[in-house]
C-alpha cells in the first residue's frame, strides 16, 4: 500500500489532483470556523449543547456530523451540502415517476448535463428555503442583543445560502480537477473531522479495557462488513446469439449483468432518519416529554420503526434503480438471453426473483448497520455510537473505496502496481 501511495505522487496528473483535493478540503475546514455574522456564539453554544443532549438532538448531531462541526459553531457552512443532497434525491425520485425525466437520463452526456442543471437550480431554491427557515426558527433567538431582527434574518440567510452553494461549487471543482466525487469527499471530510472529538470524549469517560476492546472489535468488523456489502454483487450471465451482417459476424460472446447487494447505498438510512427526525424535532421544540421518550435514540419504539423504515426503503430504492422490465427488454432487443431462461417475460420474472433475494440480504445488512450506533452505545458507551455504524461510517467507507479505486485506475493505466498486488508489471514510465 505504501508503495502505491509513493507511486501516486510520481504521476504528475494524479499528484496535481491529490494536491488540489487537499487544498479544497483545507478551504472547507477553514470555513467551518467562520461564524454567521451577528450570531452570539456563547448563546448558540449553550443552546446547541443542550439540544444535542435531548431526545430530539439526533437531527442536530447528524447535520453537525455532515457539516464537520460547522453547525455547532454556527458557521457559514452550517447547512453543508444537505440542500444538494435533498435536490439530488428529489430528482432521482422524480425520474422514476416522470417519463420525460427518465428519458432525459438516457440521452447520454447531454441529458446528464441537463439533469445537473436542474439539480443546481433546485439546490439554490432549497438552500434559500432552508436558510430562511433555519434562521427564523432556530438561529434568530441567539442573535447579538440589540441587532435589528430583519437585518439579521437577511444577513444570516444569505450567508448560510451562499456557504452551501460555495460548498457545492467546491464539490464540483473536486470532481473535475481532483480525485473522487467532490460532494461525497466533502461529506467524508465532515464526518471524519468529528471522530477525534468523540474519541476524546470516550477517553475522558475512562472506559475499561474490555470496553475499548469491544469498541475496536465492532469498529473493525463494521468496516470489513461494509466493504463486503458495498462491493458484493450477483453476476447474471447473458449470452448473445451470433448474427451475420454483410460479411461480418457479430455476437456470440457472453457478458453479465451486475446486480448489487446494496442497490440504494446509504440513501435508505438517510430517508429513514429524515422521517424519524420530524417527530423528534417537534418534541424538542414543543417540550413534549412524552414524544421525547417515545422517539428517544435508544427507545424500543424508535429502534423498531427505524429498522422497518430502513428495510422498506431498501426495497423501494432497489426497485427504482434497477428496473427489471427495462433490463429484460434491452437484453431481448440486442439478441441476448440468460442461459436456461427464455427472453421476454420469463427473463423479467427471473431477474425480479433474483433482485428480491439479494435485496433481502442487503436490507438485513443495512438494518444491522443502521442500528450499530445504538448497539455500540449500549455495549461500550454513548459516544462510541457516533463513530461506529450508521450513515457516517457508510459514507466514510464508501468514499474511501471510491477514491482508492480511482487512484488505482490511474496507477495501473501507467503501468504501476495498484493498492492490490496483481503480480509484477513490466515497464514503467
C-alpha positions as CSV (number, residue, x, y, z in Angstrom):
1,X,0.0,0.0,0.0
2,X,2.8,2.4,0.9
3,X,4.5,1.7,-2.4
4,X,1.3,2.5,-4.2
5,X,1.0,5.8,-2.3
6,X,4.5,6.8,-3.2
7,X,3.9,5.9,-6.9
8,X,0.8,8.1,-6.8
9,X,3.0,11.2,-6.3
10,X,5.3,10.1,-9.2
11,X,2.5,10.6,-11.7
12,X,2.2,14.4,-12.4
13,X,-1.6,14.4,-13.2
14,X,-2.5,12.2,-10.2
15,X,-0.2,14.2,-7.9
16,X,-1.9,17.5,-9.0
17,X,-5.3,16.0,-8.5
18,X,-4.5,14.8,-5.0
19,X,-2.9,18.2,-4.0
20,X,-5.9,20.1,-5.4
21,X,-8.3,17.9,-3.4
22,X,-6.4,18.6,-0.2
23,X,-6.3,22.4,-0.9
24,X,-10.1,22.4,-1.5
25,X,-10.7,20.5,1.7
26,X,-8.5,23.0,3.6
27,X,-10.8,25.8,2.4
28,X,-13.7,23.8,3.6
29,X,-12.2,23.2,7.0
30,X,-11.3,26.9,7.3
31,X,-14.9,28.0,6.5
32,X,-16.2,25.7,9.3
33,X,-14.8,28.3,11.8
34,X,-16.2,31.4,10.2
35,X,-19.4,32.2,12.1
36,X,-22.6,33.7,10.7
37,X,-22.5,37.5,11.0
38,X,-24.4,38.7,14.1
39,X,-24.6,35.4,16.0
40,X,-23.9,35.3,19.7
41,X,-21.5,32.3,19.9
42,X,-21.9,31.9,23.7
43,X,-25.7,31.8,23.4
44,X,-25.6,29.4,20.5
45,X,-23.1,27.1,22.2
46,X,-25.3,26.8,25.2
47,X,-28.4,26.1,23.1
48,X,-26.6,23.5,20.8
49,X,-25.1,21.6,23.7
50,X,-28.5,21.4,25.4
51,X,-30.5,20.4,22.4
52,X,-27.9,17.8,21.3
53,X,-28.3,16.0,24.6
54,X,-32.1,15.9,24.3
55,X,-34.3,13.3,22.6
56,X,-34.6,15.5,19.5
57,X,-30.9,16.2,19.3
58,X,-30.3,13.4,16.8
59,X,-31.2,15.7,13.9
60,X,-28.6,18.3,15.1
61,X,-26.0,15.7,15.7
62,X,-26.4,14.2,12.2
63,X,-26.4,17.5,10.5
64,X,-23.4,18.7,12.5
65,X,-21.5,15.5,11.5
66,X,-22.3,16.1,7.9
67,X,-21.1,19.7,8.3
68,X,-17.9,18.7,10.1
69,X,-18.8,20.6,13.2
70,X,-19.9,23.7,11.3
71,X,-23.4,23.7,12.9
72,X,-22.0,23.6,16.5
73,X,-20.0,26.7,15.5
74,X,-23.0,28.2,13.6
75,X,-20.6,28.7,10.6
76,X,-21.5,29.9,7.2
77,X,-21.1,26.2,6.2
78,X,-23.7,25.1,8.8
79,X,-26.0,23.6,6.2
80,X,-23.1,21.9,4.4
81,X,-24.2,20.2,1.1
82,X,-27.6,19.0,2.5
83,X,-29.6,21.2,0.0
84,X,-27.7,19.5,-2.8
85,X,-28.3,16.0,-1.3
86,X,-32.0,16.8,-1.0
87,X,-32.2,18.1,-4.5
88,X,-30.5,15.0,-5.9
89,X,-32.8,12.7,-4.0
90,X,-35.9,14.6,-5.2
91,X,-34.7,14.4,-8.8
92,X,-33.9,10.7,-8.6
93,X,-37.4,10.0,-7.2
94,X,-38.9,12.2,-9.9
95,X,-37.0,10.3,-12.6
96,X,-38.8,7.2,-11.5
97,X,-42.3,8.6,-12.0
98,X,-41.9,11.4,-14.6
99,X,-41.3,9.8,-18.1
100,X,-39.7,12.9,-19.6
101,X,-37.0,13.0,-16.9
102,X,-36.5,9.2,-17.3
103,X,-35.9,9.6,-21.0
104,X,-33.6,12.6,-20.4
105,X,-31.4,10.4,-18.2
106,X,-30.9,8.0,-21.1
107,X,-29.7,10.7,-23.5
108,X,-26.0,10.3,-22.5
109,X,-23.8,13.3,-21.8
110,X,-26.3,15.9,-23.0
111,X,-29.0,14.5,-20.8
112,X,-26.6,14.3,-17.8
113,X,-25.7,18.0,-18.2
114,X,-29.4,19.0,-18.2
115,X,-30.1,17.0,-15.1
116,X,-27.1,18.6,-13.4
117,X,-28.5,22.0,-14.4
118,X,-31.9,21.1,-12.9
119,X,-30.2,19.8,-9.7
120,X,-28.3,23.2,-9.3
121,X,-31.4,25.2,-9.7
122,X,-33.4,23.1,-7.3
123,X,-30.4,23.2,-4.9
124,X,-30.5,27.0,-5.0
125,X,-34.2,27.0,-4.2
126,X,-33.9,24.5,-1.3
127,X,-30.8,26.3,0.1
128,X,-32.8,29.6,0.2
129,X,-35.8,28.0,1.9
130,X,-33.7,26.0,4.4
131,X,-31.5,29.1,5.2
132,X,-34.5,31.3,5.9
133,X,-36.3,28.5,7.9
134,X,-33.1,27.7,9.9
135,X,-32.5,31.4,10.7
136,X,-36.1,32.2,11.8
137,X,-36.9,29.0,13.7
138,X,-33.5,28.2,15.3
139,X,-30.8,30.9,14.9
140,X,-32.7,34.2,15.5
141,X,-33.1,33.8,19.3
142,X,-29.3,33.7,19.6
143,X,-28.5,36.9,17.6
144,X,-26.4,39.5,19.2
145,X,-28.5,41.6,21.6
146,X,-29.6,45.0,20.1
147,X,-29.2,43.8,16.5
148,X,-32.1,44.6,14.1
149,X,-34.0,41.3,13.6
150,X,-34.9,41.9,10.0
151,X,-31.3,42.8,9.1
152,X,-30.1,39.7,11.0
153,X,-32.6,37.4,9.2
154,X,-31.4,38.7,5.8
155,X,-27.7,38.6,6.6
156,X,-27.9,35.2,8.2
157,X,-30.0,33.6,5.4
158,X,-27.8,35.0,2.7
159,X,-24.6,33.8,4.5
160,X,-26.0,30.3,5.0
161,X,-27.3,30.0,1.4
162,X,-24.0,31.3,0.0
163,X,-22.0,29.0,2.1
164,X,-24.0,25.9,0.9
165,X,-23.7,26.9,-2.7
166,X,-20.0,27.6,-2.3
167,X,-19.5,24.1,-0.9
168,X,-21.4,22.7,-3.9
169,X,-19.0,24.6,-6.2
170,X,-16.1,23.2,-4.3
171,X,-17.5,19.7,-4.7
172,X,-17.9,20.2,-8.5
173,X,-14.3,21.5,-8.7
174,X,-13.0,18.5,-6.9
175,X,-14.9,16.2,-9.2
176,X,-13.4,17.9,-12.3
177,X,-9.9,18.6,-11.1
178,X,-9.4,16.5,-8.0
179,X,-9.9,12.8,-7.1
180,X,-13.2,11.2,-6.3
181,X,-16.8,12.6,-6.2
182,X,-16.5,16.1,-4.8
183,X,-19.8,16.2,-2.9
184,X,-19.0,12.8,-1.3
185,X,-15.5,13.9,-0.4
186,X,-16.8,17.0,1.4
187,X,-19.3,14.8,3.4
188,X,-16.5,12.4,4.1
189,X,-14.2,15.1,5.4
190,X,-17.0,16.5,7.6
191,X,-17.9,13.1,9.1
192,X,-14.2,12.1,9.7
193,X,-13.5,15.5,11.3
194,X,-15.9,14.8,14.1
195,X,-14.3,11.5,15.1
196,X,-11.4,12.9,17.1
197,X,-14.0,14.8,19.3
198,X,-16.0,11.7,20.1
199,X,-12.8,9.7,20.7
200,X,-11.7,12.4,23.1
201,X,-15.0,12.1,24.9
202,X,-14.5,8.4,25.2
203,X,-11.0,8.8,26.6
204,X,-12.3,11.3,29.2
205,X,-15.1,8.9,30.2
206,X,-12.4,6.4,31.4
207,X,-13.7,3.3,29.7
208,X,-12.4,-0.1,30.8
209,X,-10.0,-2.2,28.8
210,X,-12.9,-4.6,27.9
211,X,-15.0,-1.7,26.6
212,X,-12.1,-0.4,24.4
213,X,-11.5,-4.0,23.1
214,X,-15.2,-4.3,22.2
215,X,-15.2,-0.9,20.6
216,X,-12.3,-1.7,18.3
217,X,-13.7,-5.1,17.5
218,X,-17.1,-3.6,16.5
219,X,-15.2,-0.9,14.6
220,X,-13.0,-3.3,12.6
221,X,-15.8,-5.8,11.9
222,X,-18.1,-3.0,10.7
223,X,-15.5,-1.7,8.2
224,X,-14.9,-5.1,6.7
225,X,-18.6,-5.8,6.7
226,X,-19.3,-2.5,4.9
227,X,-16.6,-3.2,2.3
228,X,-18.1,-6.7,1.7
229,X,-21.6,-5.4,1.3
230,X,-20.7,-2.4,-0.9
231,X,-18.6,-4.5,-3.2
232,X,-20.9,-7.5,-3.2
233,X,-22.8,-8.3,-6.4
234,X,-24.6,-11.1,-8.1
235,X,-23.5,-11.5,-11.7
236,X,-26.2,-12.8,-14.1
237,X,-24.6,-14.3,-17.2
238,X,-26.1,-13.1,-20.5
239,X,-25.3,-14.9,-23.8
240,X,-25.6,-13.1,-27.1
241,X,-26.5,-15.1,-30.2
242,X,-24.4,-14.9,-33.4
243,X,-25.7,-12.9,-36.3
244,X,-24.3,-12.1,-39.7
245,X,-24.5,-8.5,-41.0
246,X,-23.0,-8.3,-44.5
247,X,-19.7,-10.1,-44.4
248,X,-19.2,-9.7,-40.7
249,X,-20.4,-11.9,-37.8
250,X,-21.5,-10.2,-34.6
251,X,-22.4,-11.5,-31.2
252,X,-21.6,-15.0,-29.9
253,X,-19.9,-13.6,-26.8
254,X,-21.1,-13.7,-23.2
255,X,-21.4,-10.9,-20.7
256,X,-23.0,-10.4,-17.3
257,X,-25.4,-8.1,-15.5
258,X,-24.0,-6.9,-12.1
259,X,-26.8,-6.8,-9.5
260,X,-25.5,-5.0,-6.4
261,X,-26.4,-6.5,-3.0
262,X,-26.8,-2.9,-1.8
263,X,-28.5,-1.0,-4.6
264,X,-29.5,2.0,-2.6
265,X,-26.2,2.7,-0.8
266,X,-26.7,4.9,2.2
267,X,-30.0,6.5,0.9
268,X,-32.4,4.1,2.7
269,X,-30.8,5.0,6.0
270,X,-30.9,8.8,5.2
271,X,-34.7,8.5,4.2
272,X,-35.5,6.7,7.5
273,X,-33.5,9.2,9.6
274,X,-35.2,12.1,7.9
275,X,-38.7,10.8,8.6
276,X,-38.0,9.9,12.2
277,X,-36.3,13.3,13.0
278,X,-39.5,15.2,12.2
279,X,-41.4,14.0,15.4
280,X,-38.2,14.2,17.4
281,X,-37.8,17.9,16.3
282,X,-41.4,18.6,17.1
283,X,-41.0,17.0,20.6
284,X,-37.8,19.0,21.3
285,X,-39.2,22.4,20.4
286,X,-42.7,21.9,22.0
287,X,-41.1,20.4,25.1
288,X,-43.4,17.4,24.8
289,X,-41.7,14.9,27.1
290,X,-43.9,12.0,26.1
291,X,-42.9,12.3,22.5
292,X,-39.3,12.8,23.5
293,X,-39.3,9.5,25.4
294,X,-41.1,7.6,22.6
295,X,-38.7,8.9,19.9
296,X,-35.6,8.8,22.0
297,X,-32.5,7.5,20.4
298,X,-32.5,4.3,22.5
299,X,-36.2,3.8,22.9
300,X,-37.7,0.4,21.7
301,X,-40.3,2.1,19.6
302,X,-37.7,4.3,17.8
303,X,-35.4,1.3,17.1
304,X,-38.3,-0.9,15.7
305,X,-39.7,1.8,13.5
306,X,-36.2,2.8,12.3
307,X,-35.4,-0.8,11.3
308,X,-38.7,-1.2,9.5
309,X,-38.2,2.0,7.6
310,X,-34.7,1.1,6.5
311,X,-35.9,-2.3,5.4
312,X,-38.8,-0.7,3.4
313,X,-36.7,2.0,1.7
314,X,-34.0,-0.6,0.7
315,X,-36.6,-2.5,-1.4
316,X,-38.2,0.8,-2.6
317,X,-34.9,2.2,-3.8
318,X,-33.8,-1.1,-5.4
319,X,-37.0,-1.2,-7.4
320,X,-36.3,2.4,-8.6
321,X,-32.6,2.0,-9.5
322,X,-32.9,-1.5,-11.1
323,X,-35.9,-1.7,-13.5
324,X,-36.2,-5.4,-14.3
325,X,-38.6,-4.6,-17.2
326,X,-36.2,-2.3,-18.9
327,X,-33.3,-4.6,-18.4
328,X,-35.3,-7.6,-19.8
329,X,-36.3,-5.5,-22.9
330,X,-32.7,-4.4,-23.5
331,X,-31.5,-8.0,-23.3
332,X,-34.1,-9.1,-25.8
333,X,-33.6,-6.1,-28.1
334,X,-29.9,-6.8,-28.5
335,X,-30.4,-10.5,-29.1
336,X,-29.3,-11.8,-25.7
337,X,-30.6,-14.3,-23.3
338,X,-29.9,-15.7,-19.9
339,X,-28.8,-19.4,-20.2
340,X,-31.8,-21.6,-19.3
341,X,-34.3,-18.7,-19.3
342,X,-36.4,-17.7,-22.3
343,X,-36.3,-14.0,-23.4
344,X,-39.2,-11.7,-22.5
345,X,-41.5,-12.2,-19.5
346,X,-39.6,-15.3,-18.1
347,X,-36.4,-13.2,-18.1
348,X,-38.2,-10.4,-16.3
349,X,-39.6,-12.8,-13.7
350,X,-36.2,-14.4,-13.2
351,X,-34.5,-11.0,-12.7
352,X,-37.2,-9.9,-10.3
353,X,-36.8,-13.1,-8.2
354,X,-33.0,-12.7,-8.0
355,X,-33.3,-9.0,-7.2
356,X,-35.8,-9.7,-4.4
357,X,-33.5,-12.3,-2.8
358,X,-30.3,-10.2,-2.8
359,X,-32.2,-7.1,-1.8
360,X,-33.5,-9.0,1.3
361,X,-29.9,-9.8,2.3
362,X,-28.9,-6.2,1.6
363,X,-31.8,-4.9,3.6
364,X,-30.9,-7.1,6.6
365,X,-27.3,-5.8,6.4
366,X,-28.4,-2.2,6.2
367,X,-30.7,-2.6,9.3
368,X,-27.8,-4.0,11.3
369,X,-25.5,-1.2,10.2
370,X,-28.2,1.4,10.9
371,X,-28.7,0.0,14.4
372,X,-24.9,-0.3,15.2
373,X,-24.8,3.1,16.9
374,X,-27.5,2.0,19.3
375,X,-25.8,-1.3,19.8
376,X,-22.4,0.2,20.3
377,X,-23.7,2.9,22.6
378,X,-25.4,0.2,24.8
379,X,-22.3,-2.1,24.9
380,X,-19.4,0.4,25.0
381,X,-20.7,3.9,25.8
382,X,-22.8,6.7,24.4
383,X,-20.0,8.5,22.4
384,X,-18.9,5.3,20.6
385,X,-22.3,5.2,18.9
386,X,-21.3,8.4,16.9
387,X,-18.3,6.6,15.4
388,X,-19.5,3.0,14.7
389,X,-22.1,2.3,12.0
390,X,-24.9,4.4,10.7
391,X,-24.8,7.0,7.9
392,X,-21.5,8.5,8.8
393,X,-19.4,5.3,8.6
394,X,-21.2,4.1,5.4
395,X,-20.3,7.4,3.7
396,X,-16.7,7.3,5.0
397,X,-16.1,3.7,3.8
398,X,-17.9,4.2,0.5
399,X,-15.9,7.4,-0.3
400,X,-12.6,5.8,0.7
401,X,-13.3,2.9,-1.6
402,X,-14.2,5.2,-4.5
403,X,-11.0,7.2,-4.1
404,X,-8.8,4.1,-3.8
405,X,-10.4,2.7,-7.0
406,X,-9.8,5.9,-8.9
407,X,-6.2,6.2,-7.8
408,X,-5.6,2.5,-8.6
409,X,-7.0,3.1,-12.1
410,X,-4.5,5.9,-12.7
411,X,-1.6,3.7,-11.4
412,X,-2.5,0.7,-13.5
413,X,-3.0,2.8,-16.6
414,X,0.6,4.0,-16.3
415,X,2.0,0.5,-15.5
416,X,2.3,0.9,-11.8
417,X,1.2,-1.5,-9.2
418,X,-2.1,-0.6,-7.6
419,X,-3.2,-1.0,-4.0
420,X,-3.9,-4.6,-4.6
421,X,-1.0,-6.8,-5.7
422,X,-1.7,-8.5,-9.0
423,X,1.8,-9.7,-9.8
424,X,4.8,-7.7,-11.2
425,X,4.0,-5.5,-14.1
426,X,6.7,-4.9,-16.8
427,X,7.7,-1.4,-17.9
428,X,7.4,1.8,-16.0
429,X,7.4,5.3,-17.3
